[in-house]
């Protein structure tokens, strides 16, 4: 993300519809000036020139642009009035004053908007840095595994939320975590940071994935009780020797295994609560094993994907649509998934953050 605009403000990008509206207003303004030259004595359309600096201010983040356009408008007003000597004195005074006031107001508005955009840009830059520190992108390849991950924030100005992921190489194999913290905003981000910190430490010392999940649960349960946050999560323990993959599901949407063109859900052996709520059941987390084959693709996702709704309120059927989505790599597949989700929700956009992670076992 770069700020190559004026004074650290990102360059202005106007939507096509906005540009068309501004072009239409500019044409009307030119027509008014032409009509003012042809109109009879005693009347004038010069007050419409007060719109010129307003239009200029809408297309720039530099205050001098509406000031220069306003100066040109004042000069044009002077020329029009000099050719129309029958105008009342009140009109001769009020029109330049109106144009001048519009010019100063437009310049002030540009300064204010540029300052707010600069502040927002700095906040987003900090958020991107926090995301890179908190959600570290995994390597594209680890042994026989090819990996990719994508994170999409529901809010256009957001860069990070309660969805989380991590990939850690350990002596026990590759440990993978994908989760979704209950709630939104900074409290959810703080909880996600706690979960990721514990996971990255415990993944290197705890050989059993079920016990690893219990340590994450204990860390969440130890947080202040007034926060009351929990997190759904998937933990994968991928052996370095192509052995069985151990999967622990902590109340999360099951991962999808695509094999030979067919997609199946890897349901947990027993229902398990989200992290932070294990104490309510008095049990533990059990893992499910499956044997990967060359060419298998495992897709992990948060409910921001599976609960994305179309215009009719229908949920996105990811298990049904995944067989028809193609990609030469896990990254291409995830891009295809998110593009398909975008078409499904249309202009409404995502209602929740979405994280997707794909693993492919190479021959």
GROMACS .gro file of C-alpha atoms in nm:
model
  363
    1UNK     CA    1   0.000   0.000   0.000
    2UNK     CA    2   0.158   0.326  -0.108
    3UNK     CA    3   0.066   0.689  -0.072
    4UNK     CA    4   0.185   0.859  -0.389
    5UNK     CA    5  -0.077   1.131  -0.370
    6UNK     CA    6  -0.032   1.479  -0.223
    7UNK     CA    7   0.112   1.497   0.129
    8UNK     CA    8   0.088   1.125   0.195
    9UNK     CA    9  -0.271   1.088   0.076
   10UNK     CA   10  -0.344   0.796  -0.159
   11UNK     CA   11  -0.431   0.902  -0.515
   12UNK     CA   12  -0.796   0.977  -0.576
   13UNK     CA   13  -0.988   0.716  -0.774
   14UNK     CA   14  -1.335   0.825  -0.877
   15UNK     CA   15  -1.591   0.557  -0.967
   16UNK     CA   16  -1.714   0.561  -1.326
   17UNK     CA   17  -2.063   0.679  -1.230
   18UNK     CA   18  -1.918   0.964  -1.027
   19UNK     CA   19  -1.703   1.073  -1.320
   20UNK     CA   20  -2.005   1.068  -1.553
   21UNK     CA   21  -2.204   1.286  -1.313
   22UNK     CA   22  -1.917   1.534  -1.287
   23UNK     CA   23  -1.879   1.544  -1.665
   24UNK     CA   24  -2.251   1.613  -1.697
   25UNK     CA   25  -2.233   1.898  -1.447
   26UNK     CA   26  -1.933   2.042  -1.632
   27UNK     CA   27  -2.118   2.036  -1.965
   28UNK     CA   28  -2.414   2.215  -1.808
   29UNK     CA   29  -2.177   2.476  -1.670
   30UNK     CA   30  -2.019   2.535  -2.011
   31UNK     CA   31  -2.365   2.564  -2.165
   32UNK     CA   32  -2.457   2.822  -1.901
   33UNK     CA   33  -2.151   3.033  -1.984
   34UNK     CA   34  -2.236   3.020  -2.357
   35UNK     CA   35  -2.597   3.114  -2.280
   36UNK     CA   36  -2.480   3.401  -2.060
   37UNK     CA   37  -2.288   3.547  -2.354
   38UNK     CA   38  -2.592   3.525  -2.581
   39UNK     CA   39  -2.858   3.635  -2.334
   40UNK     CA   40  -3.010   3.976  -2.355
   41UNK     CA   41  -2.897   4.272  -2.142
   42UNK     CA   42  -3.028   4.308  -1.790
   43UNK     CA   43  -3.011   3.938  -1.696
   44UNK     CA   44  -2.725   3.695  -1.636
   45UNK     CA   45  -2.644   3.331  -1.564
   46UNK     CA   46  -2.308   3.416  -1.412
   47UNK     CA   47  -2.407   3.296  -1.059
   48UNK     CA   48  -2.388   2.940  -1.193
   49UNK     CA   49  -2.010   2.981  -1.212
   50UNK     CA   50  -2.005   2.936  -0.834
   51UNK     CA   51  -2.042   2.565  -0.911
   52UNK     CA   52  -1.702   2.552  -1.087
   53UNK     CA   53  -1.479   2.540  -0.774
   54UNK     CA   54  -1.716   2.288  -0.619
   55UNK     CA   55  -1.671   2.056  -0.918
   56UNK     CA   56  -1.296   2.108  -0.907
   57UNK     CA   57  -1.285   2.022  -0.537
   58UNK     CA   58  -1.461   1.694  -0.602
   59UNK     CA   59  -1.184   1.577  -0.837
   60UNK     CA   60  -0.873   1.654  -0.632
   61UNK     CA   61  -0.710   1.647  -0.291
   62UNK     CA   62  -0.507   1.964  -0.354
   63UNK     CA   63  -0.658   2.287  -0.220
   64UNK     CA   64  -0.495   2.499  -0.487
   65UNK     CA   65  -0.704   2.336  -0.762
   66UNK     CA   66  -1.042   2.480  -0.650
   67UNK     CA   67  -0.863   2.808  -0.570
   68UNK     CA   68  -0.729   2.835  -0.925
   69UNK     CA   69  -1.063   2.733  -1.076
   70UNK     CA   70  -1.239   2.985  -0.853
   71UNK     CA   71  -1.001   3.257  -0.967
   72UNK     CA   72  -1.078   3.169  -1.329
   73UNK     CA   73  -1.451   3.177  -1.249
   74UNK     CA   74  -1.416   3.523  -1.093
   75UNK     CA   75  -1.235   3.644  -1.404
   76UNK     CA   76  -1.512   3.503  -1.622
   77UNK     CA   77  -1.774   3.674  -1.407
   78UNK     CA   78  -1.590   4.003  -1.452
   79UNK     CA   79  -1.584   3.961  -1.830
   80UNK     CA   80  -1.954   3.873  -1.844
   81UNK     CA   81  -2.051   4.172  -1.630
   82UNK     CA   82  -1.835   4.409  -1.837
   83UNK     CA   83  -2.036   4.313  -2.146
   84UNK     CA   84  -2.370   4.350  -1.968
   85UNK     CA   85  -2.383   4.708  -1.841
   86UNK     CA   86  -2.756   4.695  -1.760
   87UNK     CA   87  -2.712   4.458  -1.463
   88UNK     CA   88  -2.821   4.602  -1.127
   89UNK     CA   89  -2.546   4.694  -0.883
   90UNK     CA   90  -2.671   4.434  -0.635
   91UNK     CA   91  -2.614   4.161  -0.894
   92UNK     CA   92  -2.271   4.295  -0.986
   93UNK     CA   93  -2.169   4.269  -0.619
   94UNK     CA   94  -2.348   3.950  -0.513
   95UNK     CA   95  -2.227   3.730  -0.799
   96UNK     CA   96  -1.849   3.774  -0.738
   97UNK     CA   97  -1.907   3.739  -0.362
   98UNK     CA   98  -2.097   3.413  -0.420
   99UNK     CA   99  -1.823   3.273  -0.643
  100UNK     CA  100  -1.554   3.376  -0.393
  101UNK     CA  101  -1.741   3.217  -0.101
  102UNK     CA  102  -1.791   2.897  -0.297
  103UNK     CA  103  -1.420   2.891  -0.384
  104UNK     CA  104  -1.305   2.932  -0.026
  105UNK     CA  105  -1.555   2.674   0.101
  106UNK     CA  106  -1.447   2.422  -0.163
  107UNK     CA  107  -1.079   2.470  -0.079
  108UNK     CA  108  -1.153   2.427   0.293
  109UNK     CA  109  -1.349   2.111   0.220
  110UNK     CA  110  -1.060   1.968   0.019
  111UNK     CA  111  -0.819   2.039   0.304
  112UNK     CA  112  -1.050   1.872   0.557
  113UNK     CA  113  -1.115   1.564   0.342
  114UNK     CA  114  -0.744   1.526   0.262
  115UNK     CA  115  -0.658   1.542   0.633
  116UNK     CA  116  -0.913   1.274   0.718
  117UNK     CA  117  -0.799   1.051   0.431
  118UNK     CA  118  -0.440   1.093   0.546
  119UNK     CA  119  -0.538   0.987   0.896
  120UNK     CA  120  -0.734   0.690   0.762
  121UNK     CA  121  -0.441   0.591   0.541
  122UNK     CA  122  -0.206   0.590   0.839
  123UNK     CA  123  -0.451   0.379   1.041
  124UNK     CA  124  -0.484   0.128   0.758
  125UNK     CA  125  -0.106   0.117   0.721
  126UNK     CA  126  -0.071   0.030   1.091
  127UNK     CA  127  -0.346  -0.232   1.052
  128UNK     CA  128  -0.160  -0.390   0.760
  129UNK     CA  129   0.159  -0.402   0.965
  130UNK     CA  130  -0.034  -0.563   1.251
  131UNK     CA  131  -0.182  -0.817   1.013
  132UNK     CA  132   0.160  -0.911   0.877
  133UNK     CA  133   0.289  -0.957   1.232
  134UNK     CA  134  -0.018  -1.147   1.355
  135UNK     CA  135  -0.118  -1.344   1.046
  136UNK     CA  136   0.207  -1.448   0.888
  137UNK     CA  137   0.169  -1.593   0.539
  138UNK     CA  138   0.282  -1.956   0.524
  139UNK     CA  139   0.550  -2.077   0.281
  140UNK     CA  140   0.414  -2.191  -0.052
  141UNK     CA  141   0.568  -2.533  -0.012
  142UNK     CA  142   0.669  -2.751   0.282
  143UNK     CA  143   0.794  -3.092   0.174
  144UNK     CA  144   0.515  -3.264  -0.022
  145UNK     CA  145   0.266  -2.992   0.078
  146UNK     CA  146   0.169  -2.686  -0.122
  147UNK     CA  147  -0.016  -2.425   0.081
  148UNK     CA  148  -0.201  -2.100   0.032
  149UNK     CA  149  -0.418  -1.880   0.249
  150UNK     CA  150  -0.647  -1.586   0.184
  151UNK     CA  151  -0.808  -1.343   0.428
  152UNK     CA  152  -1.091  -1.109   0.329
  153UNK     CA  153  -1.230  -0.852   0.571
  154UNK     CA  154  -1.604  -0.786   0.551
  155UNK     CA  155  -1.554  -0.413   0.620
  156UNK     CA  156  -1.390  -0.230   0.331
  157UNK     CA  157  -1.165  -0.027   0.563
  158UNK     CA  158  -1.061  -0.321   0.778
  159UNK     CA  159  -0.745  -0.523   0.739
  160UNK     CA  160  -0.775  -0.765   1.027
  161UNK     CA  161  -1.046  -0.914   1.244
  162UNK     CA  162  -1.130  -1.221   1.447
  163UNK     CA  163  -1.041  -1.484   1.188
  164UNK     CA  164  -0.697  -1.636   1.239
  165UNK     CA  165  -0.455  -1.886   1.087
  166UNK     CA  166  -0.103  -2.010   1.146
  167UNK     CA  167   0.133  -2.269   1.000
  168UNK     CA  168   0.425  -2.390   1.212
  169UNK     CA  169   0.694  -2.641   1.116
  170UNK     CA  170   0.791  -2.856   1.416
  171UNK     CA  171   0.973  -3.180   1.489
  172UNK     CA  172   0.630  -3.344   1.504
  173UNK     CA  173   0.541  -3.231   1.154
  174UNK     CA  174   0.354  -2.934   1.017
  175UNK     CA  175   0.102  -2.786   1.262
  176UNK     CA  176  -0.180  -2.585   1.106
  177UNK     CA  177  -0.444  -2.374   1.281
  178UNK     CA  178  -0.744  -2.195   1.134
  179UNK     CA  179  -1.002  -2.037   1.362
  180UNK     CA  180  -1.270  -1.777   1.413
  181UNK     CA  181  -1.304  -1.574   1.732
  182UNK     CA  182  -1.653  -1.487   1.853
  183UNK     CA  183  -1.734  -1.119   1.809
  184UNK     CA  184  -1.581  -0.835   1.613
  185UNK     CA  185  -1.354  -0.536   1.653
  186UNK     CA  186  -1.044  -0.491   1.865
  187UNK     CA  187  -1.153  -0.732   2.143
  188UNK     CA  188  -1.175  -1.011   1.884
  189UNK     CA  189  -0.832  -0.916   1.747
  190UNK     CA  190  -0.683  -0.928   2.098
  191UNK     CA  191  -0.832  -1.273   2.154
  192UNK     CA  192  -0.700  -1.392   1.819
  193UNK     CA  193  -0.354  -1.266   1.911
  194UNK     CA  194  -0.365  -1.462   2.237
  195UNK     CA  195  -0.469  -1.782   2.060
  196UNK     CA  196  -0.198  -1.747   1.796
  197UNK     CA  197   0.070  -1.674   2.056
  198UNK     CA  198  -0.016  -1.984   2.259
  199UNK     CA  199  -0.043  -2.198   1.945
  200UNK     CA  200   0.298  -2.098   1.809
  201UNK     CA  201   0.461  -2.182   2.141
  202UNK     CA  202   0.268  -2.499   2.225
  203UNK     CA  203   0.285  -2.642   1.872
  204UNK     CA  204   0.660  -2.692   1.918
  205UNK     CA  205   0.638  -2.863   2.258
  206UNK     CA  206   0.309  -3.057   2.265
  207UNK     CA  207   0.322  -3.381   2.062
  208UNK     CA  208  -0.051  -3.463   2.081
  209UNK     CA  209  -0.288  -3.240   1.879
  210UNK     CA  210  -0.574  -3.305   2.120
  211UNK     CA  211  -0.363  -3.183   2.411
  212UNK     CA  212  -0.257  -2.888   2.199
  213UNK     CA  213  -0.622  -2.792   2.154
  214UNK     CA  214  -0.676  -2.825   2.529
  215UNK     CA  215  -0.391  -2.583   2.594
  216UNK     CA  216  -0.550  -2.332   2.358
  217UNK     CA  217  -0.882  -2.384   2.538
  218UNK     CA  218  -0.718  -2.325   2.875
  219UNK     CA  219  -0.557  -2.004   2.752
  220UNK     CA  220  -0.893  -1.868   2.639
  221UNK     CA  221  -1.069  -1.982   2.955
  222UNK     CA  222  -0.808  -1.798   3.164
  223UNK     CA  223  -0.891  -1.464   3.005
  224UNK     CA  224  -1.096  -1.218   3.215
  225UNK     CA  225  -1.445  -1.356   3.266
  226UNK     CA  226  -1.615  -1.031   3.165
  227UNK     CA  227  -1.488  -1.077   2.809
  228UNK     CA  228  -1.651  -1.419   2.770
  229UNK     CA  229  -1.495  -1.488   2.431
  230UNK     CA  230  -1.451  -1.821   2.260
  231UNK     CA  231  -1.315  -1.936   1.926
  232UNK     CA  232  -1.398  -2.216   1.687
  233UNK     CA  233  -1.089  -2.377   1.538
  234UNK     CA  234  -0.941  -2.653   1.326
  235UNK     CA  235  -0.601  -2.801   1.411
  236UNK     CA  236  -0.412  -3.020   1.166
  237UNK     CA  237  -0.112  -3.235   1.247
  238UNK     CA  238   0.053  -3.329   0.916
  239UNK     CA  239   0.322  -3.594   0.959
  240UNK     CA  240   0.649  -3.528   0.772
  241UNK     CA  241   0.656  -3.882   0.626
  242UNK     CA  242   0.317  -3.881   0.447
  243UNK     CA  243   0.166  -4.060   0.743
  244UNK     CA  244  -0.196  -4.012   0.857
  245UNK     CA  245  -0.311  -3.655   0.910
  246UNK     CA  246  -0.460  -3.592   1.253
  247UNK     CA  247  -0.743  -3.340   1.260
  248UNK     CA  248  -0.899  -3.181   1.569
  249UNK     CA  249  -1.225  -2.991   1.524
  250UNK     CA  250  -1.316  -2.745   1.798
  251UNK     CA  251  -1.671  -2.651   1.701
  252UNK     CA  252  -1.563  -2.529   1.356
  253UNK     CA  253  -1.714  -2.591   1.011
  254UNK     CA  254  -1.560  -2.920   0.892
  255UNK     CA  255  -1.283  -2.904   0.632
  256UNK     CA  256  -1.350  -3.021   0.278
  257UNK     CA  257  -1.143  -3.293   0.112
  258UNK     CA  258  -1.140  -3.288  -0.268
  259UNK     CA  259  -1.021  -3.618  -0.410
  260UNK     CA  260  -1.056  -3.736  -0.769
  261UNK     CA  261  -1.314  -3.465  -0.844
  262UNK     CA  262  -1.533  -3.545  -0.544
  263UNK     CA  263  -1.571  -3.338  -0.229
  264UNK     CA  264  -1.645  -3.475   0.116
  265UNK     CA  265  -1.667  -3.317   0.460
  266UNK     CA  266  -1.431  -3.449   0.726
  267UNK     CA  267  -1.669  -3.456   1.021
  268UNK     CA  268  -1.521  -3.495   1.372
  269UNK     CA  269  -1.566  -3.832   1.548
  270UNK     CA  270  -1.757  -3.659   1.829
  271UNK     CA  271  -1.898  -3.306   1.863
  272UNK     CA  272  -1.659  -3.081   2.053
  273UNK     CA  273  -1.709  -2.730   2.191
  274UNK     CA  274  -1.519  -2.421   2.073
  275UNK     CA  275  -1.198  -2.321   2.244
  276UNK     CA  276  -1.271  -2.158   2.577
  277UNK     CA  277  -1.583  -2.366   2.645
  278UNK     CA  278  -1.437  -2.711   2.708
  279UNK     CA  279  -1.491  -2.671   3.082
  280UNK     CA  280  -1.867  -2.672   3.028
  281UNK     CA  281  -1.854  -3.030   2.895
  282UNK     CA  282  -1.587  -3.181   3.116
  283UNK     CA  283  -1.445  -3.379   2.825
  284UNK     CA  284  -1.150  -3.344   2.594
  285UNK     CA  285  -1.066  -3.297   2.228
  286UNK     CA  286  -1.029  -3.605   2.010
  287UNK     CA  287  -0.862  -3.618   1.674
  288UNK     CA  288  -0.974  -3.778   1.349
  289UNK     CA  289  -0.722  -3.939   1.116
  290UNK     CA  290  -0.724  -3.963   0.740
  291UNK     CA  291  -0.465  -4.083   0.491
  292UNK     CA  292  -0.383  -3.827   0.224
  293UNK     CA  293  -0.320  -3.931  -0.134
  294UNK     CA  294  -0.117  -3.747  -0.400
  295UNK     CA  295  -0.336  -3.481  -0.561
  296UNK     CA  296  -0.566  -3.445  -0.259
  297UNK     CA  297  -0.673  -3.092  -0.171
  298UNK     CA  298  -0.791  -3.003   0.177
  299UNK     CA  299  -0.982  -2.677   0.213
  300UNK     CA  300  -1.027  -2.509   0.552
  301UNK     CA  301  -1.259  -2.210   0.582
  302UNK     CA  302  -1.435  -1.993   0.837
  303UNK     CA  303  -1.810  -1.933   0.846
  304UNK     CA  304  -1.761  -1.606   0.662
  305UNK     CA  305  -1.753  -1.825   0.351
  306UNK     CA  306  -2.013  -2.092   0.431
  307UNK     CA  307  -2.258  -1.835   0.570
  308UNK     CA  308  -2.224  -1.584   0.288
  309UNK     CA  309  -2.576  -1.511   0.160
  310UNK     CA  310  -2.711  -1.432  -0.183
  311UNK     CA  311  -2.990  -1.183  -0.255
  312UNK     CA  312  -3.251  -1.443  -0.157
  313UNK     CA  313  -3.084  -1.515   0.177
  314UNK     CA  314  -2.943  -1.854   0.074
  315UNK     CA  315  -2.611  -1.968   0.219
  316UNK     CA  316  -2.315  -2.025  -0.011
  317UNK     CA  317  -2.301  -2.404  -0.078
  318UNK     CA  318  -1.925  -2.440  -0.077
  319UNK     CA  319  -1.925  -2.821  -0.074
  320UNK     CA  320  -2.147  -2.828  -0.384
  321UNK     CA  321  -1.959  -2.563  -0.580
  322UNK     CA  322  -1.603  -2.661  -0.492
  323UNK     CA  323  -1.583  -2.949  -0.748
  324UNK     CA  324  -1.653  -2.704  -1.030
  325UNK     CA  325  -1.385  -2.456  -0.924
  326UNK     CA  326  -1.044  -2.510  -1.074
  327UNK     CA  327  -0.699  -2.379  -1.006
  328UNK     CA  328  -0.351  -2.488  -1.100
  329UNK     CA  329  -0.229  -2.430  -0.745
  330UNK     CA  330  -0.383  -2.387  -0.400
  331UNK     CA  331  -0.351  -2.011  -0.442
  332UNK     CA  332  -0.540  -2.020  -0.774
  333UNK     CA  333  -0.808  -2.239  -0.618
  334UNK     CA  334  -0.859  -2.000  -0.328
  335UNK     CA  335  -0.883  -1.706  -0.567
  336UNK     CA  336  -1.149  -1.899  -0.761
  337UNK     CA  337  -1.340  -1.974  -0.440
  338UNK     CA  338  -1.341  -1.612  -0.326
  339UNK     CA  339  -1.438  -1.490  -0.674
  340UNK     CA  340  -1.729  -1.736  -0.672
  341UNK     CA  341  -1.833  -1.620  -0.325
  342UNK     CA  342  -1.821  -1.260  -0.449
  343UNK     CA  343  -2.055  -1.345  -0.735
  344UNK     CA  344  -2.284  -1.527  -0.494
  345UNK     CA  345  -2.326  -1.233  -0.254
  346UNK     CA  346  -2.332  -0.967  -0.527
  347UNK     CA  347  -2.341  -0.603  -0.424
  348UNK     CA  348  -2.435  -0.691  -0.066
  349UNK     CA  349  -2.079  -0.808   0.005
  350UNK     CA  350  -1.965  -1.033   0.286
  351UNK     CA  351  -2.141  -1.005   0.620
  352UNK     CA  352  -1.844  -1.147   0.811
  353UNK     CA  353  -1.469  -1.180   0.770
  354UNK     CA  354  -1.358  -1.483   0.572
  355UNK     CA  355  -1.040  -1.689   0.589
  356UNK     CA  356  -0.965  -1.985   0.362
  357UNK     CA  357  -0.662  -2.212   0.363
  358UNK     CA  358  -0.583  -2.482   0.106
  359UNK     CA  359  -0.338  -2.771   0.127
  360UNK     CA  360  -0.243  -2.991  -0.164
  361UNK     CA  361  -0.039  -3.309  -0.143
  362UNK     CA  362   0.196  -3.320  -0.439
  363UNK     CA  363   0.304  -3.648  -0.605
   0.00000   0.00000   0.00000
